[in-house]
PDB file of N, CA, C and O in Angstrom:
ATOM      1  N   MET W   1       0.836  -1.183   0.000  1.00 73.00           N
ATOM      2  CA  MET W   1       0.000   0.000   0.000  1.00 73.00           C
ATOM      3  C   MET W   1       0.876   1.240   0.000  1.00 73.00           C
ATOM      4  O   MET W   1       2.016   1.209   0.422  1.00 73.00           O
ATOM      5  N   LEU W   2       0.294   2.303  -0.430  1.00 81.00           N
ATOM      6  CA  LEU W   2       0.983   3.584  -0.419  1.00 81.00           C
ATOM      7  C   LEU W   2       0.134   4.529   0.407  1.00 81.00           C
ATOM      8  O   LEU W   2      -1.001   4.827   0.077  1.00 81.00           O
ATOM      9  N   ASN W   3       0.662   4.960   1.530  1.00 84.00           N
ATOM     10  CA  ASN W   3      -0.046   5.845   2.445  1.00 84.00           C
ATOM     11  C   ASN W   3       0.733   7.156   2.500  1.00 84.00           C
ATOM     12  O   ASN W   3       1.869   7.194   2.948  1.00 84.00           O
ATOM     13  N   ILE W   4       0.116   8.236   2.023  1.00 85.00           N
ATOM     14  CA  ILE W   4       0.781   9.527   1.985  1.00 85.00           C
ATOM     15  C   ILE W   4       0.137  10.435   3.026  1.00 85.00           C
ATOM     16  O   ILE W   4      -1.044  10.764   2.928  1.00 85.00           O
ATOM     17  N   VAL W   5       0.905  10.791   4.038  1.00 86.00           N
ATOM     18  CA  VAL W   5       0.409  11.677   5.088  1.00 86.00           C
ATOM     19  C   VAL W   5       0.308  13.084   4.508  1.00 86.00           C
ATOM     20  O   VAL W   5       1.257  13.590   3.917  1.00 86.00           O
ATOM     21  N   THR W   6      -0.843  13.696   4.683  1.00 85.00           N
ATOM     22  CA  THR W   6      -1.101  14.997   4.053  1.00 85.00           C
ATOM     23  C   THR W   6      -1.277  16.131   5.039  1.00 85.00           C
ATOM     24  O   THR W   6      -1.542  17.256   4.642  1.00 85.00           O
ATOM     25  N   GLY W   7      -1.146  15.843   6.311  1.00 86.00           N
ATOM     26  CA  GLY W   7      -1.319  16.877   7.326  1.00 86.00           C
ATOM     27  C   GLY W   7      -0.092  17.003   8.196  1.00 86.00           C
ATOM     28  O   GLY W   7       0.899  16.287   8.029  1.00 86.00           O
ATOM     29  N   PRO W   8      -0.127  17.908   9.155  1.00 88.00           N
ATOM     30  CA  PRO W   8       1.012  18.097  10.049  1.00 88.00           C
ATOM     31  C   PRO W   8       1.178  16.928  11.027  1.00 88.00           C
ATOM     32  O   PRO W   8       0.282  16.093  11.169  1.00 88.00           O
ATOM     33  N   THR W   9       2.296  16.873  11.697  1.00 85.00           N
ATOM     34  CA  THR W   9       2.566  15.843  12.695  1.00 85.00           C
ATOM     35  C   THR W   9       1.447  15.793  13.726  1.00 85.00           C
ATOM     36  O   THR W   9       0.951  16.824  14.161  1.00 85.00           O
ATOM     37  N   ASP W  10       1.048  14.579  14.088  1.00 88.00           N
ATOM     38  CA  ASP W  10       0.001  14.315  15.084  1.00 88.00           C
ATOM     39  C   ASP W  10      -1.388  14.753  14.632  1.00 88.00           C
ATOM     40  O   ASP W  10      -2.295  14.895  15.461  1.00 88.00           O
ATOM     41  N   PHE W  11      -1.598  14.970  13.331  1.00 89.00           N
ATOM     42  CA  PHE W  11      -2.921  15.285  12.798  1.00 89.00           C
ATOM     43  C   PHE W  11      -3.290  14.159  11.839  1.00 89.00           C
ATOM     44  O   PHE W  11      -2.549  13.882  10.899  1.00 89.00           O
ATOM     45  N   PRO W  12      -4.414  13.469  12.091  1.00 84.00           N
ATOM     46  CA  PRO W  12      -4.758  12.280  11.303  1.00 84.00           C
ATOM     47  C   PRO W  12      -5.314  12.611   9.915  1.00 84.00           C
ATOM     48  O   PRO W  12      -6.521  12.685   9.715  1.00 84.00           O
ATOM     49  N   ALA W  13      -4.435  12.823   8.962  1.00 87.00           N
ATOM     50  CA  ALA W  13      -4.862  13.107   7.591  1.00 87.00           C
ATOM     51  C   ALA W  13      -3.901  12.417   6.627  1.00 87.00           C
ATOM     52  O   ALA W  13      -2.692  12.611   6.708  1.00 87.00           O
ATOM     53  N   ALA W  14      -4.452  11.582   5.743  1.00 85.00           N
ATOM     54  CA  ALA W  14      -3.610  10.859   4.796  1.00 85.00           C
ATOM     55  C   ALA W  14      -4.440  10.391   3.607  1.00 85.00           C
ATOM     56  O   ALA W  14      -5.665  10.354   3.665  1.00 85.00           O
ATOM     57  N   VAL W  15      -3.735  10.030   2.553  1.00 84.00           N
ATOM     58  CA  VAL W  15      -4.344   9.416   1.377  1.00 84.00           C
ATOM     59  C   VAL W  15      -3.773   8.010   1.292  1.00 84.00           C
ATOM     60  O   VAL W  15      -2.555   7.823   1.305  1.00 84.00           O
ATOM     61  N   LEU W  16      -4.648   7.019   1.222  1.00 83.00           N
ATOM     62  CA  LEU W  16      -4.227   5.627   1.144  1.00 83.00           C
ATOM     63  C   LEU W  16      -4.534   5.104  -0.251  1.00 83.00           C
ATOM     64  O   LEU W  16      -5.681   5.119  -0.684  1.00 83.00           O
ATOM     65  N   ILE W  17      -3.511   4.668  -0.949  1.00 83.00           N
ATOM     66  CA  ILE W  17      -3.684   4.091  -2.279  1.00 83.00           C
ATOM     67  C   ILE W  17      -3.474   2.596  -2.141  1.00 83.00           C
ATOM     68  O   ILE W  17      -2.366   2.137  -1.824  1.00 83.00           O
ATOM     69  N   ARG W  18      -4.526   1.832  -2.367  1.00 79.00           N
ATOM     70  CA  ARG W  18      -4.472   0.391  -2.191  1.00 79.00           C
ATOM     71  C   ARG W  18      -4.260  -0.357  -3.499  1.00 79.00           C
ATOM     72  O   ARG W  18      -3.811  -1.497  -3.503  1.00 79.00           O
ATOM     73  N   CYS W  19      -4.601   0.264  -4.616  1.00 79.00           N
ATOM     74  CA  CYS W  19      -4.453  -0.424  -5.892  1.00 79.00           C
ATOM     75  C   CYS W  19      -4.423   0.599  -7.021  1.00 79.00           C
ATOM     76  O   CYS W  19      -4.989   1.681  -6.898  1.00 79.00           O
ATOM     77  N   ILE W  20      -3.745   0.263  -8.083  1.00 83.00           N
ATOM     78  CA  ILE W  20      -3.708   1.111  -9.273  1.00 83.00           C
ATOM     79  C   ILE W  20      -4.123   0.265 -10.473  1.00 83.00           C
ATOM     80  O   ILE W  20      -4.101  -0.973 -10.408  1.00 83.00           O
ATOM     81  N   GLU W  21      -4.478   0.921 -11.536  1.00 82.00           N
ATOM     82  CA  GLU W  21      -4.902   0.210 -12.741  1.00 82.00           C
ATOM     83  C   GLU W  21      -3.795  -0.721 -13.220  1.00 82.00           C
ATOM     84  O   GLU W  21      -2.624  -0.350 -13.272  1.00 82.00           O
ATOM     85  N   GLY W  22      -4.191  -1.942 -13.530  1.00 83.00           N
ATOM     86  CA  GLY W  22      -3.235  -2.918 -14.033  1.00 83.00           C
ATOM     87  C   GLY W  22      -2.522  -3.707 -12.955  1.00 83.00           C
ATOM     88  O   GLY W  22      -1.690  -4.560 -13.266  1.00 83.00           O
ATOM     89  N   ALA W  23      -2.815  -3.459 -11.696  1.00 82.00           N
ATOM     90  CA  ALA W  23      -2.204  -4.190 -10.588  1.00 82.00           C
ATOM     91  C   ALA W  23      -3.270  -5.010  -9.885  1.00 82.00           C
ATOM     92  O   ALA W  23      -4.442  -4.671  -9.930  1.00 82.00           O
ATOM     93  N   GLN W  24      -2.858  -6.064  -9.238  1.00 78.00           N
ATOM     94  CA  GLN W  24      -3.786  -6.967  -8.570  1.00 78.00           C
ATOM     95  C   GLN W  24      -3.760  -6.823  -7.053  1.00 78.00           C
ATOM     96  O   GLN W  24      -3.761  -7.801  -6.339  1.00 78.00           O
ATOM     97  N   GLY W  25      -3.709  -5.625  -6.544  1.00 74.00           N
ATOM     98  CA  GLY W  25      -3.734  -5.419  -5.105  1.00 74.00           C
ATOM     99  C   GLY W  25      -2.595  -4.532  -4.628  1.00 74.00           C
ATOM    100  O   GLY W  25      -1.768  -4.080  -5.412  1.00 74.00           O
ATOM    101  N   PRO W  26      -2.564  -4.287  -3.311  1.00 76.00           N
ATOM    102  CA  PRO W  26      -1.611  -3.337  -2.737  1.00 76.00           C
ATOM    103  C   PRO W  26      -0.138  -3.657  -3.001  1.00 76.00           C
ATOM    104  O   PRO W  26       0.620  -2.785  -3.406  1.00 76.00           O
ATOM    105  N   ALA W  27       0.270  -4.892  -2.804  1.00 83.00           N
ATOM    106  CA  ALA W  27       1.689  -5.231  -2.973  1.00 83.00           C
ATOM    107  C   ALA W  27       2.124  -5.067  -4.421  1.00 83.00           C
ATOM    108  O   ALA W  27       3.202  -4.531  -4.702  1.00 83.00           O
ATOM    109  N   SER W  28       1.292  -5.505  -5.352  1.00 87.00           N
ATOM    110  CA  SER W  28       1.686  -5.383  -6.756  1.00 87.00           C
ATOM    111  C   SER W  28       1.613  -3.937  -7.234  1.00 87.00           C
ATOM    112  O   SER W  28       2.309  -3.558  -8.178  1.00 87.00           O
ATOM    113  N   SER W  29       0.805  -3.106  -6.576  1.00 86.00           N
ATOM    114  CA  SER W  29       0.736  -1.682  -6.944  1.00 86.00           C
ATOM    115  C   SER W  29       2.059  -0.995  -6.656  1.00 86.00           C
ATOM    116  O   SER W  29       2.607  -0.298  -7.513  1.00 86.00           O
ATOM    117  N   THR W  30       2.580  -1.165  -5.452  1.00 87.00           N
ATOM    118  CA  THR W  30       3.848  -0.511  -5.120  1.00 87.00           C
ATOM    119  C   THR W  30       4.996  -1.117  -5.921  1.00 87.00           C
ATOM    120  O   THR W  30       5.901  -0.408  -6.345  1.00 87.00           O
ATOM    121  N   LYS W  31       4.929  -2.422  -6.161  1.00 89.00           N
ATOM    122  CA  LYS W  31       5.963  -3.068  -6.970  1.00 89.00           C
ATOM    123  C   LYS W  31       5.955  -2.490  -8.388  1.00 89.00           C
ATOM    124  O   LYS W  31       7.007  -2.173  -8.946  1.00 89.00           O
ATOM    125  N   LYS W  32       4.763  -2.326  -8.958  1.00 88.00           N
ATOM    126  CA  LYS W  32       4.634  -1.771 -10.304  1.00 88.00           C
ATOM    127  C   LYS W  32       5.156  -0.330 -10.369  1.00 88.00           C
ATOM    128  O   LYS W  32       5.726   0.084 -11.367  1.00 88.00           O
ATOM    129  N   LEU W  33       4.982   0.420  -9.294  1.00 86.00           N
ATOM    130  CA  LEU W  33       5.453   1.811  -9.241  1.00 86.00           C
ATOM    131  C   LEU W  33       6.931   1.925  -8.835  1.00 86.00           C
ATOM    132  O   LEU W  33       7.489   3.016  -8.821  1.00 86.00           O
ATOM    133  N   GLY W  34       7.545   0.782  -8.454  1.00 87.00           N
ATOM    134  CA  GLY W  34       8.945   0.811  -8.041  1.00 87.00           C
ATOM    135  C   GLY W  34       9.147   1.391  -6.656  1.00 87.00           C
ATOM    136  O   GLY W  34      10.214   1.900  -6.337  1.00 87.00           O
ATOM    137  N   ILE W  35       8.126   1.295  -5.824  1.00 87.00           N
ATOM    138  CA  ILE W  35       8.186   1.853  -4.468  1.00 87.00           C
ATOM    139  C   ILE W  35       8.586   0.745  -3.494  1.00 87.00           C
ATOM    140  O   ILE W  35       7.976  -0.318  -3.474  1.00 87.00           O
ATOM    141  N   THR W  36       9.599   0.994  -2.677  1.00 88.00           N
ATOM    142  CA  THR W  36      10.050   0.026  -1.675  1.00 88.00           C
ATOM    143  C   THR W  36      10.004   0.666  -0.293  1.00 88.00           C
ATOM    144  O   THR W  36       9.740   1.859  -0.154  1.00 88.00           O
ATOM    145  N   GLY W  37      10.316  -0.124   0.703  1.00 88.00           N
ATOM    146  CA  GLY W  37      10.343   0.355   2.077  1.00 88.00           C
ATOM    147  C   GLY W  37      11.398   1.429   2.321  1.00 88.00           C
ATOM    148  O   GLY W  37      11.376   2.103   3.346  1.00 88.00           O
ATOM    149  N   LEU W  38      12.313   1.610   1.384  1.00 90.00           N
ATOM    150  CA  LEU W  38      13.326   2.657   1.534  1.00 90.00           C
ATOM    151  C   LEU W  38      12.711   4.052   1.559  1.00 90.00           C
ATOM    152  O   LEU W  38      13.336   5.005   2.008  1.00 90.00           O
ATOM    153  N   LEU W  39      11.464   4.167   1.075  1.00 88.00           N
ATOM    154  CA  LEU W  39      10.807   5.474   1.060  1.00 88.00           C
ATOM    155  C   LEU W  39       9.975   5.741   2.322  1.00 88.00           C
ATOM    156  O   LEU W  39       9.421   6.824   2.472  1.00 88.00           O
ATOM    157  N   ASN W  40       9.905   4.760   3.227  1.00 88.00           N
ATOM    158  CA  ASN W  40       9.144   4.962   4.462  1.00 88.00           C
ATOM    159  C   ASN W  40       9.623   6.204   5.194  1.00 88.00           C
ATOM    160  O   ASN W  40      10.829   6.417   5.371  1.00 88.00           O
ATOM    161  N   ARG W  41       8.672   7.019   5.624  1.00 87.00           N
ATOM    162  CA  ARG W  41       8.916   8.228   6.410  1.00 87.00           C
ATOM    163  C   ARG W  41       9.705   9.317   5.667  1.00 87.00           C
ATOM    164  O   ARG W  41      10.247  10.220   6.272  1.00 87.00           O
ATOM    165  N   LYS W  42       9.774   9.195   4.351  1.00 87.00           N
ATOM    166  CA  LYS W  42      10.447  10.223   3.549  1.00 87.00           C
ATOM    167  C   LYS W  42       9.409  11.229   3.055  1.00 87.00           C
ATOM    168  O   LYS W  42       8.250  10.903   2.863  1.00 87.00           O
ATOM    169  N   ALA W  43       9.850  12.440   2.831  1.00 86.00           N
ATOM    170  CA  ALA W  43       8.968  13.461   2.260  1.00 86.00           C
ATOM    171  C   ALA W  43       8.701  13.124   0.798  1.00 86.00           C
ATOM    172  O   ALA W  43       9.562  12.588   0.116  1.00 86.00           O
ATOM    173  N   ALA W  44       7.496  13.411   0.341  1.00 84.00           N
ATOM    174  CA  ALA W  44       7.153  13.216  -1.071  1.00 84.00           C
ATOM    175  C   ALA W  44       7.656  14.438  -1.841  1.00 84.00           C
ATOM    176  O   ALA W  44       6.965  15.445  -1.960  1.00 84.00           O
ATOM    177  N   ASP W  45       8.886  14.346  -2.318  1.00 85.00           N
ATOM    178  CA  ASP W  45       9.477  15.430  -3.098  1.00 85.00           C
ATOM    179  C   ASP W  45      10.499  14.840  -4.061  1.00 85.00           C
ATOM    180  O   ASP W  45      10.833  13.658  -3.983  1.00 85.00           O
ATOM    181  N   ASP W  46      10.995  15.639  -4.975  1.00 84.00           N
ATOM    182  CA  ASP W  46      11.905  15.109  -5.987  1.00 84.00           C
ATOM    183  C   ASP W  46      13.224  14.607  -5.399  1.00 84.00           C
ATOM    184  O   ASP W  46      13.901  13.790  -6.001  1.00 84.00           O
ATOM    185  N   GLN W  47      13.581  15.037  -4.215  1.00 89.00           N
ATOM    186  CA  GLN W  47      14.824  14.576  -3.589  1.00 89.00           C
ATOM    187  C   GLN W  47      14.697  13.152  -3.053  1.00 89.00           C
ATOM    188  O   GLN W  47      15.663  12.403  -3.053  1.00 89.00           O
ATOM    189  N   SER W  48      13.502  12.763  -2.584  1.00 86.00           N
ATOM    190  CA  SER W  48      13.318  11.424  -2.034  1.00 86.00           C
ATOM    191  C   SER W  48      13.119  10.380  -3.131  1.00 86.00           C
ATOM    192  O   SER W  48      13.316   9.195  -2.895  1.00 86.00           O
ATOM    193  N   GLY W  49      12.711  10.816  -4.308  1.00 84.00           N
ATOM    194  CA  GLY W  49      12.428   9.877  -5.389  1.00 84.00           C
ATOM    195  C   GLY W  49      10.948   9.547  -5.495  1.00 84.00           C
ATOM    196  O   GLY W  49      10.536   8.784  -6.360  1.00 84.00           O
ATOM    197  N   LEU W  50      10.145  10.088  -4.604  1.00 83.00           N
ATOM    198  CA  LEU W  50       8.695   9.902  -4.652  1.00 83.00           C
ATOM    199  C   LEU W  50       8.056  11.271  -4.605  1.00 83.00           C
ATOM    200  O   LEU W  50       8.268  12.035  -3.667  1.00 83.00           O
ATOM    201  N   TRP W  51       7.326  11.603  -5.639  1.00 83.00           N
ATOM    202  CA  TRP W  51       6.662  12.905  -5.673  1.00 83.00           C
ATOM    203  C   TRP W  51       5.307  12.762  -6.353  1.00 83.00           C
ATOM    204  O   TRP W  51       5.021  11.754  -6.976  1.00 83.00           O
ATOM    205  N   ILE W  52       4.496  13.759  -6.226  1.00 83.00           N
ATOM    206  CA  ILE W  52       3.151  13.758  -6.793  1.00 83.00           C
ATOM    207  C   ILE W  52       3.111  14.843  -7.860  1.00 83.00           C
ATOM    208  O   ILE W  52       3.477  15.984  -7.603  1.00 83.00           O
ATOM    209  N   GLU W  53       2.661  14.463  -9.040  1.00 81.00           N
ATOM    210  CA  GLU W  53       2.591  15.406 -10.149  1.00 81.00           C
ATOM    211  C   GLU W  53       1.161  15.742 -10.492  1.00 81.00           C
ATOM    212  O   GLU W  53       0.285  14.896 -10.377  1.00 81.00           O
ATOM    213  N   LYS W  54       0.951  16.935 -10.926  1.00 80.00           N
ATOM    214  CA  LYS W  54      -0.360  17.345 -11.409  1.00 80.00           C
ATOM    215  C   LYS W  54      -0.513  16.837 -12.833  1.00 80.00           C
ATOM    216  O   LYS W  54       0.384  16.985 -13.662  1.00 80.00           O
ATOM    217  N   LYS W  55      -1.638  16.205 -13.114  1.00 78.00           N
ATOM    218  CA  LYS W  55      -1.917  15.705 -14.453  1.00 78.00           C
ATOM    219  C   LYS W  55      -2.293  16.855 -15.378  1.00 78.00           C
ATOM    220  O   LYS W  55      -2.711  17.908 -14.932  1.00 78.00           O
ATOM    221  N   ASP W  56      -2.149  16.612 -16.664  1.00 86.00           N
ATOM    222  CA  ASP W  56      -2.520  17.606 -17.662  1.00 86.00           C
ATOM    223  C   ASP W  56      -4.025  17.724 -17.827  1.00 86.00           C
ATOM    224  O   ASP W  56      -4.510  18.590 -18.530  1.00 86.00           O
ATOM    225  N   ARG W  57      -4.756  16.817 -17.192  1.00 86.00           N
ATOM    226  CA  ARG W  57      -6.210  16.836 -17.303  1.00 86.00           C
ATOM    227  C   ARG W  57      -6.834  16.501 -15.953  1.00 86.00           C
ATOM    228  O   ARG W  57      -6.185  15.922 -15.093  1.00 86.00           O
ATOM    229  N   GLU W  58      -8.070  16.876 -15.799  1.00 87.00           N
ATOM    230  CA  GLU W  58      -8.806  16.550 -14.580  1.00 87.00           C
ATOM    231  C   GLU W  58      -9.238  15.085 -14.631  1.00 87.00           C
ATOM    232  O   GLU W  58      -9.572  14.570 -15.700  1.00 87.00           O
ATOM    233  N   ILE W  59      -9.251  14.437 -13.499  1.00 84.00           N
ATOM    234  CA  ILE W  59      -9.729  13.056 -13.405  1.00 84.00           C
ATOM    235  C   ILE W  59     -11.176  13.120 -12.966  1.00 84.00           C
ATOM    236  O   ILE W  59     -11.501  13.733 -11.947  1.00 84.00           O
ATOM    237  N   SER W  60     -12.037  12.472 -13.720  1.00 88.00           N
ATOM    238  CA  SER W  60     -13.466  12.508 -13.405  1.00 88.00           C
ATOM    239  C   SER W  60     -13.771  11.548 -12.264  1.00 88.00           C
ATOM    240  O   SER W  60     -13.056  10.557 -12.060  1.00 88.00           O
ATOM    241  N   PRO W  61     -14.833  11.794 -11.523  1.00 88.00           N
ATOM    242  CA  PRO W  61     -15.215  10.885 -10.430  1.00 88.00           C
ATOM    243  C   PRO W  61     -15.450   9.455 -10.914  1.00 88.00           C
ATOM    244  O   PRO W  61     -15.208   8.508 -10.178  1.00 88.00           O
ATOM    245  N   GLU W  62     -15.867   9.292 -12.166  1.00 88.00           N
ATOM    246  CA  GLU W  62     -16.112   7.952 -12.704  1.00 88.00           C
ATOM    247  C   GLU W  62     -14.826   7.140 -12.853  1.00 88.00           C
ATOM    248  O   GLU W  62     -14.853   5.917 -12.936  1.00 88.00           O
ATOM    249  N   GLU W  63     -13.698   7.818 -12.895  1.00 84.00           N
ATOM    250  CA  GLU W  63     -12.412   7.134 -13.053  1.00 84.00           C
ATOM    251  C   GLU W  63     -11.819   6.686 -11.725  1.00 84.00           C
ATOM    252  O   GLU W  63     -10.792   6.002 -11.697  1.00 84.00           O
ATOM    253  N   ILE W  64     -12.434   7.052 -10.617  1.00 81.00           N
ATOM    254  CA  ILE W  64     -11.931   6.710  -9.285  1.00 81.00           C
ATOM    255  C   ILE W  64     -12.816   5.635  -8.685  1.00 81.00           C
ATOM    256  O   ILE W  64     -14.035   5.769  -8.642  1.00 81.00           O
ATOM    257  N   SER W  65     -12.207   4.557  -8.235  1.00 76.00           N
ATOM    258  CA  SER W  65     -12.951   3.465  -7.618  1.00 76.00           C
ATOM    259  C   SER W  65     -12.834   3.550  -6.098  1.00 76.00           C
ATOM    260  O   SER W  65     -11.748   3.793  -5.569  1.00 76.00           O
ATOM    261  N   VAL W  66     -13.934   3.335  -5.427  1.00 75.00           N
ATOM    262  CA  VAL W  66     -13.960   3.305  -3.971  1.00 75.00           C
ATOM    263  C   VAL W  66     -14.744   2.062  -3.573  1.00 75.00           C
ATOM    264  O   VAL W  66     -15.781   1.763  -4.155  1.00 75.00           O
ATOM    265  N   GLY W  67     -14.237   1.339  -2.604  1.00 71.00           N
ATOM    266  CA  GLY W  67     -14.942   0.140  -2.166  1.00 71.00           C
ATOM    267  C   GLY W  67     -14.636  -0.180  -0.725  1.00 71.00           C
ATOM    268  O   GLY W  67     -13.764   0.419  -0.107  1.00 71.00           O
ATOM    269  N   ALA W  68     -15.402  -1.115  -0.205  1.00 67.00           N
ATOM    270  CA  ALA W  68     -15.211  -1.543   1.179  1.00 67.00           C
ATOM    271  C   ALA W  68     -13.845  -2.206   1.323  1.00 67.00           C
ATOM    272  O   ALA W  68     -13.313  -2.787   0.374  1.00 67.00           O
ATOM    273  N   ARG W  69     -13.273  -2.092   2.494  1.00 68.00           N
ATOM    274  CA  ARG W  69     -11.979  -2.711   2.761  1.00 68.00           C
ATOM    275  C   ARG W  69     -12.128  -4.225   2.790  1.00 68.00           C
ATOM    276  O   ARG W  69     -13.152  -4.755   3.174  1.00 68.00           O
ATOM    277  N   ILE W  70     -11.073  -4.916   2.400  1.00 66.00           N
ATOM    278  CA  ILE W  70     -11.082  -6.372   2.310  1.00 66.00           C
ATOM    279  C   ILE W  70     -10.244  -6.954   3.440  1.00 66.00           C
ATOM    280  O   ILE W  70      -9.178  -6.440   3.763  1.00 66.00           O
ATOM    281  N   GLY W  71     -10.732  -8.042   4.038  1.00 70.00           N
ATOM    282  CA  GLY W  71      -9.943  -8.771   5.022  1.00 70.00           C
ATOM    283  C   GLY W  71      -9.962  -8.200   6.418  1.00 70.00           C
ATOM    284  O   GLY W  71      -9.079  -8.504   7.214  1.00 70.00           O
ATOM    285  N   ILE W  72     -10.950  -7.373   6.751  1.00 74.00           N
ATOM    286  CA  ILE W  72     -11.008  -6.846   8.115  1.00 74.00           C
ATOM    287  C   ILE W  72     -12.361  -7.142   8.765  1.00 74.00           C
ATOM    288  O   ILE W  72     -12.871  -6.356   9.546  1.00 74.00           O
ATOM    289  N   ASP W  73     -12.914  -8.289   8.443  1.00 77.00           N
ATOM    290  CA  ASP W  73     -14.193  -8.687   9.039  1.00 77.00           C
ATOM    291  C   ASP W  73     -14.130  -8.711  10.561  1.00 77.00           C
ATOM    292  O   ASP W  73     -15.132  -8.509  11.242  1.00 77.00           O
ATOM    293  N   TYR W  74     -12.934  -8.946  11.106  1.00 81.00           N
ATOM    294  CA  TYR W  74     -12.764  -8.985  12.561  1.00 81.00           C
ATOM    295  C   TYR W  74     -13.154  -7.668  13.222  1.00 81.00           C
ATOM    296  O   TYR W  74     -13.453  -7.616  14.398  1.00 81.00           O
ATOM    297  N   ALA W  75     -13.154  -6.570  12.458  1.00 78.00           N
ATOM    298  CA  ALA W  75     -13.456  -5.247  13.015  1.00 78.00           C
ATOM    299  C   ALA W  75     -14.958  -5.019  13.174  1.00 78.00           C
ATOM    300  O   ALA W  75     -15.360  -3.998  13.713  1.00 78.00           O
ATOM    301  N   GLY W  76     -15.775  -5.966  12.723  1.00 81.00           N
ATOM    302  CA  GLY W  76     -17.224  -5.822  12.826  1.00 81.00           C
ATOM    303  C   GLY W  76     -17.803  -5.137  11.599  1.00 81.00           C
ATOM    304  O   GLY W  76     -17.084  -4.517  10.821  1.00 81.00           O
ATOM    305  N   PRO W  77     -19.111  -5.248  11.414  1.00 79.00           N
ATOM    306  CA  PRO W  77     -19.732  -4.739  10.188  1.00 79.00           C
ATOM    307  C   PRO W  77     -19.629  -3.224  10.001  1.00 79.00           C
ATOM    308  O   PRO W  77     -19.551  -2.757   8.879  1.00 79.00           O
ATOM    309  N   LEU W  78     -19.620  -2.468  11.077  1.00 79.00           N
ATOM    310  CA  LEU W  78     -19.535  -1.017  10.937  1.00 79.00           C
ATOM    311  C   LEU W  78     -18.241  -0.616  10.226  1.00 79.00           C
ATOM    312  O   LEU W  78     -18.247   0.151   9.267  1.00 79.00           O
ATOM    313  N   TRP W  79     -17.101  -1.158  10.653  1.00 76.00           N
ATOM    314  CA  TRP W  79     -15.811  -0.768  10.096  1.00 76.00           C
ATOM    315  C   TRP W  79     -15.440  -1.543   8.851  1.00 76.00           C
ATOM    316  O   TRP W  79     -14.825  -1.005   7.939  1.00 76.00           O
ATOM    317  N   SER W  80     -15.812  -2.814   8.777  1.00 72.00           N
ATOM    318  CA  SER W  80     -15.417  -3.599   7.608  1.00 72.00           C
ATOM    319  C   SER W  80     -16.174  -3.195   6.343  1.00 72.00           C
ATOM    320  O   SER W  80     -15.710  -3.457   5.243  1.00 72.00           O
ATOM    321  N   LYS W  81     -17.307  -2.534   6.479  1.00 73.00           N
ATOM    322  CA  LYS W  81     -18.088  -2.114   5.305  1.00 73.00           C
ATOM    323  C   LYS W  81     -17.815  -0.671   4.906  1.00 73.00           C
ATOM    324  O   LYS W  81     -18.322  -0.187   3.896  1.00 73.00           O
ATOM    325  N   LYS W  82     -17.016   0.051   5.690  1.00 71.00           N
ATOM    326  CA  LYS W  82     -16.726   1.452   5.360  1.00 71.00           C
ATOM    327  C   LYS W  82     -15.920   1.543   4.075  1.00 71.00           C
ATOM    328  O   LYS W  82     -15.112   0.716   3.775  1.00 71.00           O
ATOM    329  N   GLU W  83     -16.176   2.614   3.332  1.00 67.00           N
ATOM    330  CA  GLU W  83     -15.442   2.853   2.088  1.00 67.00           C
ATOM    331  C   GLU W  83     -14.434   3.947   2.301  1.00 67.00           C
ATOM    332  O   GLU W  83     -14.538   4.761   3.162  1.00 67.00           O
TER     333      GLU W  83
END
């Protein structure tokens, strides 16, 4: 998985990317992007090797998939069904 913290220290704000097009889940997504544990706790900037670029076009809501989390049934129906 790729979890990008988007807020200040001790503020719970992040973007979690669990899968990308053409990948079969979280592990293959980071592998496909060439992301390893060496980037843990690094800033997302050109110096770290991981950065976020603005696309030349807007992404429509139809192009973004959202779904319930998989494999957390132990958390009960309230949390396991959240998107």
